[in-house]
Tab-separated table of C-alpha atoms and ligand atoms in Angstrom:
chain	number	residue	atom	x	y	z
A	94	UNK	CA	2.027	-149.922	-92.580
A	95	UNK	CA	3.383	-146.879	-90.845
A	96	UNK	CA	6.879	-147.937	-91.783
A	97	UNK	CA	6.102	-147.954	-95.479
A	98	UNK	CA	5.605	-144.195	-95.307
A	99	UNK	CA	9.318	-143.895	-94.801
A	100	UNK	CA	12.317	-146.034	-95.606
A	101	UNK	CA	13.117	-147.417	-92.191
A	102	UNK	CA	16.361	-149.162	-91.331
A	103	UNK	CA	14.472	-152.407	-90.697
A	104	UNK	CA	12.849	-152.282	-94.133
A	105	UNK	CA	16.182	-151.563	-95.782
A	106	UNK	CA	17.878	-154.428	-93.912
A	107	UNK	CA	15.125	-156.892	-94.769
A	108	UNK	CA	15.410	-155.905	-98.435
A	109	UNK	CA	19.158	-156.360	-98.393
A	110	UNK	CA	19.625	-159.295	-96.034
A	111	UNK	CA	16.197	-160.898	-96.037
A	112	UNK	CA	15.901	-160.472	-92.273
A	113	UNK	CA	16.111	-157.966	-89.488
A	114	UNK	CA	19.582	-157.469	-88.042
A	115	UNK	CA	20.250	-156.345	-84.488
A	116	UNK	CA	22.933	-153.982	-83.335
A	117	UNK	CA	25.576	-155.106	-80.886
A	118	UNK	CA	27.027	-151.978	-79.358
A	119	UNK	CA	30.772	-152.431	-78.951
A	120	UNK	CA	33.518	-150.438	-77.328
A	121	UNK	CA	37.007	-150.462	-78.761
A	122	UNK	CA	38.363	-148.214	-76.005
A	123	UNK	CA	38.993	-145.225	-78.298
A	124	UNK	CA	38.839	-141.672	-76.980
A	125	UNK	CA	37.963	-138.454	-78.800
A	126	UNK	CA	40.080	-135.456	-79.899
A	127	UNK	CA	37.383	-133.268	-78.424
A	128	UNK	CA	38.042	-134.808	-75.010
A	129	UNK	CA	41.704	-135.770	-74.824
A	130	UNK	CA	42.942	-132.188	-75.155
A	131	UNK	CA	43.761	-132.253	-78.879
A	132	UNK	CA	40.764	-130.079	-79.714
A	133	UNK	CA	39.292	-129.674	-76.251
A	134	UNK	CA	38.765	-131.449	-72.967
A	135	UNK	CA	35.064	-130.996	-72.276
A	136	UNK	CA	33.748	-132.556	-75.470
A	137	UNK	CA	30.700	-131.449	-77.415
A	138	UNK	CA	28.372	-129.528	-75.136
A	139	UNK	CA	25.781	-132.338	-75.052
A	140	UNK	CA	28.222	-135.239	-74.773
A	141	UNK	CA	28.122	-137.237	-71.559
A	142	UNK	CA	31.060	-138.988	-69.919
A	143	UNK	CA	30.385	-142.121	-71.936
A	144	UNK	CA	31.182	-140.306	-75.182
A	145	UNK	CA	27.618	-140.782	-76.456
A	146	UNK	CA	28.060	-144.504	-76.057
A	147	UNK	CA	26.200	-145.235	-72.838
A	148	UNK	CA	24.841	-148.488	-74.193
A	149	UNK	CA	28.218	-149.748	-75.317
A	150	UNK	CA	29.876	-152.780	-73.753
A	151	UNK	CA	32.884	-152.599	-71.444
A	152	UNK	CA	36.189	-151.953	-73.247
A	153	UNK	CA	37.825	-154.299	-70.739
A	154	UNK	CA	36.322	-157.229	-72.620
A	155	UNK	CA	37.727	-158.364	-75.957
A	156	UNK	CA	35.602	-157.580	-79.012
A	157	UNK	CA	34.664	-161.260	-79.303
A	158	UNK	CA	33.599	-161.295	-75.632
A	159	UNK	CA	31.572	-158.120	-76.120
A	160	UNK	CA	29.833	-159.722	-79.091
A	161	UNK	CA	29.032	-162.860	-77.088
A	162	UNK	CA	27.813	-160.754	-74.187
A	163	UNK	CA	25.579	-158.644	-76.443
A	164	UNK	CA	24.180	-161.758	-78.105
A	165	UNK	CA	23.352	-163.275	-74.732
A	166	UNK	CA	21.470	-160.148	-73.742
A	167	UNK	CA	19.437	-160.189	-76.928
A	168	UNK	CA	18.810	-163.916	-77.038
A	169	UNK	CA	16.097	-163.849	-74.391
A	170	UNK	CA	14.070	-161.473	-76.502
A	171	UNK	CA	14.102	-162.895	-80.012
A	172	UNK	CA	15.799	-165.404	-82.292
A	173	UNK	CA	18.544	-163.510	-84.100
A	174	UNK	CA	20.744	-164.861	-86.872
A	175	UNK	CA	22.942	-161.934	-87.798
A	176	UNK	CA	24.080	-158.688	-86.265
A	177	UNK	CA	25.592	-155.295	-86.887
A	178	UNK	CA	28.842	-154.705	-84.994
A	179	UNK	CA	28.354	-151.106	-83.928
A	180	UNK	CA	31.354	-149.253	-82.528
A	181	UNK	CA	29.545	-146.403	-80.839
A	182	UNK	CA	31.355	-144.844	-77.886
A	183	UNK	CA	33.627	-141.839	-78.551
A	184	UNK	CA	35.487	-141.615	-81.886
A	185	UNK	CA	36.083	-145.050	-83.287
A	186	UNK	CA	38.705	-144.152	-85.884
A	187	UNK	CA	40.762	-142.086	-83.432
A	188	UNK	CA	43.562	-144.614	-82.943
A	189	UNK	CA	46.482	-145.964	-84.975
A	190	UNK	CA	45.289	-147.835	-88.048
A	191	UNK	CA	46.911	-151.059	-86.801
A	192	UNK	CA	44.883	-150.975	-83.600
A	193	UNK	CA	41.748	-150.290	-85.630
A	194	UNK	CA	42.588	-153.159	-87.965
A	195	UNK	CA	42.803	-155.597	-85.038
A	196	UNK	CA	39.607	-154.276	-83.481
A	197	UNK	CA	37.488	-154.270	-86.638
A	198	UNK	CA	38.900	-157.527	-87.979
A	199	UNK	CA	38.057	-159.280	-84.719
A	200	UNK	CA	34.468	-158.095	-85.157
A	201	UNK	CA	33.943	-158.970	-88.807
A	202	UNK	CA	35.649	-162.340	-88.489
A	203	UNK	CA	32.664	-163.492	-86.425
A	204	UNK	CA	30.385	-165.272	-88.921
A	205	UNK	CA	27.241	-163.820	-87.330
A	206	UNK	CA	28.397	-160.230	-87.914
A	207	UNK	CA	26.914	-158.999	-91.196
A	208	UNK	CA	27.854	-155.312	-91.061
A	209	UNK	CA	30.584	-153.270	-89.425
A	210	UNK	CA	29.295	-149.872	-88.341
A	211	UNK	CA	31.772	-147.261	-87.097
A	212	UNK	CA	30.714	-144.027	-85.409
A	213	UNK	CA	33.301	-141.313	-85.810
A	214	UNK	CA	34.131	-137.696	-86.623
A	215	UNK	CA	34.889	-136.487	-90.161
A	216	UNK	CA	38.206	-135.018	-88.992
A	217	UNK	CA	39.385	-138.479	-87.900
A	218	UNK	CA	39.421	-140.165	-91.287
A	219	UNK	CA	42.994	-140.040	-92.487
A	220	UNK	CA	44.122	-141.865	-95.624
A	221	UNK	CA	45.389	-144.879	-93.688
A	222	UNK	CA	42.042	-145.255	-91.910
A	223	UNK	CA	40.083	-144.783	-95.136
A	224	UNK	CA	42.225	-147.412	-96.870
A	225	UNK	CA	41.597	-149.820	-94.005
A	226	UNK	CA	37.844	-149.238	-94.123
A	227	UNK	CA	37.878	-149.647	-97.903
A	228	UNK	CA	39.698	-152.964	-97.538
A	229	UNK	CA	37.293	-154.226	-94.859
A	230	UNK	CA	34.334	-153.056	-96.931
A	231	UNK	CA	35.340	-155.646	-99.546
A	232	UNK	CA	34.952	-158.360	-96.917
A	233	UNK	CA	31.754	-157.186	-95.222
A	234	UNK	CA	29.721	-153.992	-95.638
A	235	UNK	CA	31.178	-151.109	-93.646
A	236	UNK	CA	29.098	-148.150	-92.519
A	237	UNK	CA	30.682	-144.958	-91.302
A	238	UNK	CA	28.421	-142.901	-89.058
A	239	UNK	CA	29.361	-139.237	-88.946
A	240	UNK	CA	28.105	-136.839	-86.288
A	241	UNK	CA	27.288	-133.713	-88.267
A	242	UNK	CA	24.451	-132.510	-85.969
A	243	UNK	CA	23.951	-129.230	-87.878
A	244	UNK	CA	25.233	-127.406	-90.945
A	245	UNK	CA	25.065	-124.028	-89.214
A	246	UNK	CA	28.521	-122.843	-88.188
A	247	UNK	CA	27.198	-120.694	-85.367
A	248	UNK	CA	25.475	-123.646	-83.725
A	249	UNK	CA	28.490	-125.857	-84.449
A	250	UNK	CA	30.696	-123.387	-82.564
A	251	UNK	CA	28.202	-123.235	-79.700
A	252	UNK	CA	28.078	-127.014	-79.321
A	253	UNK	CA	31.908	-127.153	-79.680
A	254	UNK	CA	31.752	-129.641	-82.521
A	255	UNK	CA	35.314	-128.753	-83.389
A	256	UNK	CA	35.347	-128.881	-87.180
A	257	UNK	CA	33.846	-126.742	-89.959
A	258	UNK	CA	31.349	-128.003	-92.518
A	259	UNK	CA	34.074	-128.104	-95.199
A	260	UNK	CA	35.788	-130.935	-93.282
A	261	UNK	CA	32.569	-132.930	-93.244
A	262	UNK	CA	32.161	-132.306	-96.955
A	263	UNK	CA	35.678	-133.594	-97.700
A	264	UNK	CA	35.134	-136.699	-95.578
A	265	UNK	CA	31.879	-137.472	-97.371
A	266	UNK	CA	33.645	-137.085	-100.693
A	267	UNK	CA	36.476	-139.401	-99.626
A	268	UNK	CA	34.022	-142.044	-98.408
A	269	UNK	CA	32.061	-141.838	-101.634
A	270	UNK	CA	35.217	-142.238	-103.722
A	271	UNK	CA	36.026	-145.389	-101.752
A	272	UNK	CA	32.442	-146.645	-102.008
A	273	UNK	CA	31.949	-146.707	-98.253
A	274	UNK	CA	28.433	-146.027	-97.031
A	275	UNK	CA	27.984	-142.986	-94.822
A	276	UNK	CA	25.204	-142.357	-92.335
A	277	UNK	CA	24.805	-138.837	-91.028
A	278	UNK	CA	23.695	-137.970	-87.499
A	279	UNK	CA	21.689	-134.785	-87.069
A	280	UNK	CA	20.238	-133.269	-83.904
A	281	UNK	CA	16.848	-131.590	-83.799
A	282	UNK	CA	16.267	-128.962	-81.130
A	283	UNK	CA	19.731	-127.462	-80.678
A	284	UNK	CA	19.583	-124.119	-78.833
A	285	UNK	CA	19.147	-121.153	-81.144
A	286	UNK	CA	18.002	-123.206	-84.132
A	287	UNK	CA	14.636	-122.616	-85.791
A	288	UNK	CA	12.736	-125.415	-87.557
A	289	UNK	CA	13.826	-123.929	-90.894
A	290	UNK	CA	17.476	-124.175	-89.871
A	291	UNK	CA	16.983	-127.829	-88.961
A	292	UNK	CA	15.252	-128.481	-92.284
A	293	UNK	CA	18.220	-126.857	-94.038
A	294	UNK	CA	20.486	-129.412	-92.388
A	295	UNK	CA	18.311	-132.246	-93.710
A	296	UNK	CA	18.292	-130.667	-97.196
A	297	UNK	CA	22.041	-130.514	-97.059
A	298	UNK	CA	22.272	-134.211	-96.114
A	299	UNK	CA	20.056	-134.952	-99.145
A	300	UNK	CA	22.650	-133.305	-101.355
A	301	UNK	CA	25.482	-135.531	-100.097
A	302	UNK	CA	26.105	-139.181	-100.914
A	303	UNK	CA	24.782	-140.272	-97.494
A	304	UNK	CA	22.912	-143.558	-97.624
A	305	UNK	CA	21.172	-142.915	-94.336
A	306	UNK	CA	20.304	-140.318	-91.744
A	307	UNK	CA	19.675	-140.328	-88.008
A	308	UNK	CA	17.248	-137.711	-86.748
A	309	UNK	CA	18.007	-137.382	-83.085
A	310	UNK	CA	16.123	-135.302	-80.574
A	311	UNK	CA	18.434	-133.163	-78.447
A	312	UNK	CA	18.766	-134.754	-75.040
A	313	UNK	CA	19.913	-132.761	-72.063
A	314	UNK	CA	21.900	-135.198	-69.966
A	315	UNK	CA	23.239	-134.886	-66.445
A	316	UNK	CA	26.911	-133.952	-66.023
A	317	UNK	CA	27.155	-132.160	-69.356
A	318	UNK	CA	27.839	-128.506	-70.060
A	319	UNK	CA	24.500	-128.421	-71.831
A	320	UNK	CA	22.818	-129.333	-68.542
A	321	UNK	CA	24.490	-126.336	-66.838
A	322	UNK	CA	23.467	-124.078	-69.711
A	323	UNK	CA	19.902	-125.369	-69.464
A	324	UNK	CA	19.832	-124.717	-65.741
A	325	UNK	CA	21.096	-121.166	-66.259
A	326	UNK	CA	19.005	-120.153	-69.264
A	327	UNK	CA	16.028	-122.531	-69.356
A	328	UNK	CA	16.273	-122.434	-73.127
A	329	UNK	CA	13.146	-123.860	-74.737
A	330	UNK	CA	13.159	-127.581	-75.463
A	331	UNK	CA	10.822	-129.143	-77.995
A	332	UNK	CA	7.481	-130.474	-76.824
A	333	UNK	CA	6.457	-133.881	-78.107
A	334	UNK	CA	3.917	-132.287	-80.477
A	335	UNK	CA	6.554	-129.930	-81.861
A	336	UNK	CA	8.992	-132.769	-82.293
A	337	UNK	CA	6.490	-135.000	-84.095
A	338	UNK	CA	5.591	-132.119	-86.414
A	339	UNK	CA	9.254	-131.370	-87.075
A	340	UNK	CA	10.153	-134.996	-87.803
A	341	UNK	CA	7.319	-135.206	-90.295
A	342	UNK	CA	8.510	-132.060	-92.030
A	343	UNK	CA	12.019	-133.533	-92.159
A	344	UNK	CA	10.724	-136.806	-93.609
A	345	UNK	CA	8.715	-134.968	-96.246
A	346	UNK	CA	11.803	-133.277	-97.619
A	347	UNK	CA	14.137	-136.276	-97.223
A	348	UNK	CA	15.509	-137.915	-100.335
A	349	UNK	CA	13.207	-140.919	-100.921
A	350	UNK	CA	16.084	-143.422	-100.940
A	351	UNK	CA	17.682	-142.146	-97.727
A	352	UNK	CA	17.426	-144.835	-95.060
A	353	UNK	CA	15.992	-143.472	-91.830
A	354	UNK	CA	18.150	-144.981	-89.105
A	355	UNK	CA	16.552	-143.115	-86.245
A	356	UNK	CA	13.521	-140.941	-85.615
A	357	UNK	CA	13.791	-140.261	-81.914
A	358	UNK	CA	16.381	-140.030	-79.202
A	359	UNK	CA	18.027	-142.941	-77.527
A	360	UNK	CA	19.459	-141.470	-74.358
A	361	UNK	CA	20.029	-143.244	-71.067
A	362	UNK	CA	16.999	-142.723	-68.829
A	363	UNK	CA	18.985	-142.309	-65.630
A	364	UNK	CA	20.888	-139.351	-67.098
A	365	UNK	CA	18.039	-137.615	-68.875
A	366	UNK	CA	17.065	-134.165	-67.607
A	367	UNK	CA	14.893	-133.027	-70.531
A	368	UNK	CA	12.761	-133.472	-72.498
A	369	UNK	CA	11.325	-136.135	-70.225
A	370	UNK	CA	8.554	-137.110	-72.629
A	371	UNK	CA	11.247	-138.638	-74.854
A	372	UNK	CA	11.568	-141.551	-72.423
A	373	UNK	CA	8.375	-143.003	-73.892
A	374	UNK	CA	10.102	-143.870	-77.134
A	375	UNK	CA	7.383	-146.236	-78.356
A	376	UNK	CA	4.763	-143.565	-77.761
A	377	UNK	CA	6.777	-141.000	-79.733
A	378	UNK	CA	7.197	-143.396	-82.637
A	379	UNK	CA	3.512	-144.256	-82.569
A	380	UNK	CA	2.634	-140.557	-82.647
A	381	UNK	CA	4.894	-140.035	-85.677
A	382	UNK	CA	3.352	-143.015	-87.480
A	383	UNK	CA	-0.172	-141.875	-86.613
A	384	UNK	CA	0.484	-138.351	-87.791
A	385	UNK	CA	2.014	-139.517	-91.069
A	386	UNK	CA	-1.128	-141.495	-91.696
A	387	UNK	CA	-3.522	-138.765	-90.653
A	388	UNK	CA	-1.762	-136.205	-92.818
A	389	UNK	CA	-1.479	-138.775	-95.589
A	390	UNK	CA	2.111	-137.838	-96.129
A	391	UNK	CA	5.407	-139.719	-96.567
A	392	UNK	CA	9.156	-139.507	-96.926
A	393	UNK	CA	10.146	-137.515	-99.991
A	394	UNK	CA	6.698	-136.086	-100.698
A	395	UNK	CA	8.181	-132.581	-100.800
A	396	UNK	CA	11.681	-133.579	-101.853
A	397	UNK	CA	13.322	-131.414	-104.469
A	398	UNK	CA	16.687	-132.542	-105.838
B	588	LIG	S1	32.718	-135.990	-81.016
B	588	LIG	FE1	31.344	-137.499	-80.071
B	588	LIG	S2	32.520	-138.464	-78.421
B	588	LIG	FE2	33.608	-136.590	-79.044
B	588	LIG	S3	32.885	-135.049	-77.604
B	588	LIG	FE3	31.584	-134.900	-79.435
B	588	LIG	S4	29.824	-136.258	-79.034
B	588	LIG	FE4	31.433	-136.733	-77.532
């Protein structure tokens, strides 16, 4: 019931595939231009050593082995027929196209893989990579997940994102021209941003060809520059009530067809410094569902094209 108030990923997958699909988080061993010295060495201010891929498998295993390993881990929990091969850690198009071809082809050649999902940066989508993704997209659906986080240049500079909004815009355009689905990651609660600024980011995503959005709560993780900044400044982090309210406001203005891939954070518990309430993910989701119902509101209620 709660889900029907917004277009959840599970609903969208059931509509399209007739069943729920589970993500297998894979690691192709790519790095990131924001870490290898090309753009910087310390990464985005919030990025942990794992390149935001703490749940990813070991890159020492082959892709096929990682898939088998992930399946084994899920099999105890539920019967699963098909999966999403999710390349999550670091920048998964930051490698020669031939390496990417081998890596992605190994994943989609597994019959149980229904979707290839690639997390990357918009400044790492050269023509050769786009052509490869376009080709693979004819075999199995390909999703490209882009970490936008915010449209505000000042915040983008503060978090050391390393590219201007215009680059994101061009990448979205290129993906649209090649009919490749794009999912946009945004972060709620970045230092210095007001709720209106965050809503502006969501409005902007509405105006792009994105098929989906991830609303991610800012996590302050150990061993990041953000953790040091937090220790020095004690900048305010969102309370659970504020976050629930903000997510609902985001959903209300979201394009009705935008698939909501995420509504909370998904950080590793052992690294989390704040906000600690976010560990109770189920509780946060329940609060969002409850509030949507109580307010009798839904995704797109206040959407204006
Ligand atoms: S682009 Fe991604 S992997 Fe690279 S530093 Fe930023 S968050 Fe980390």
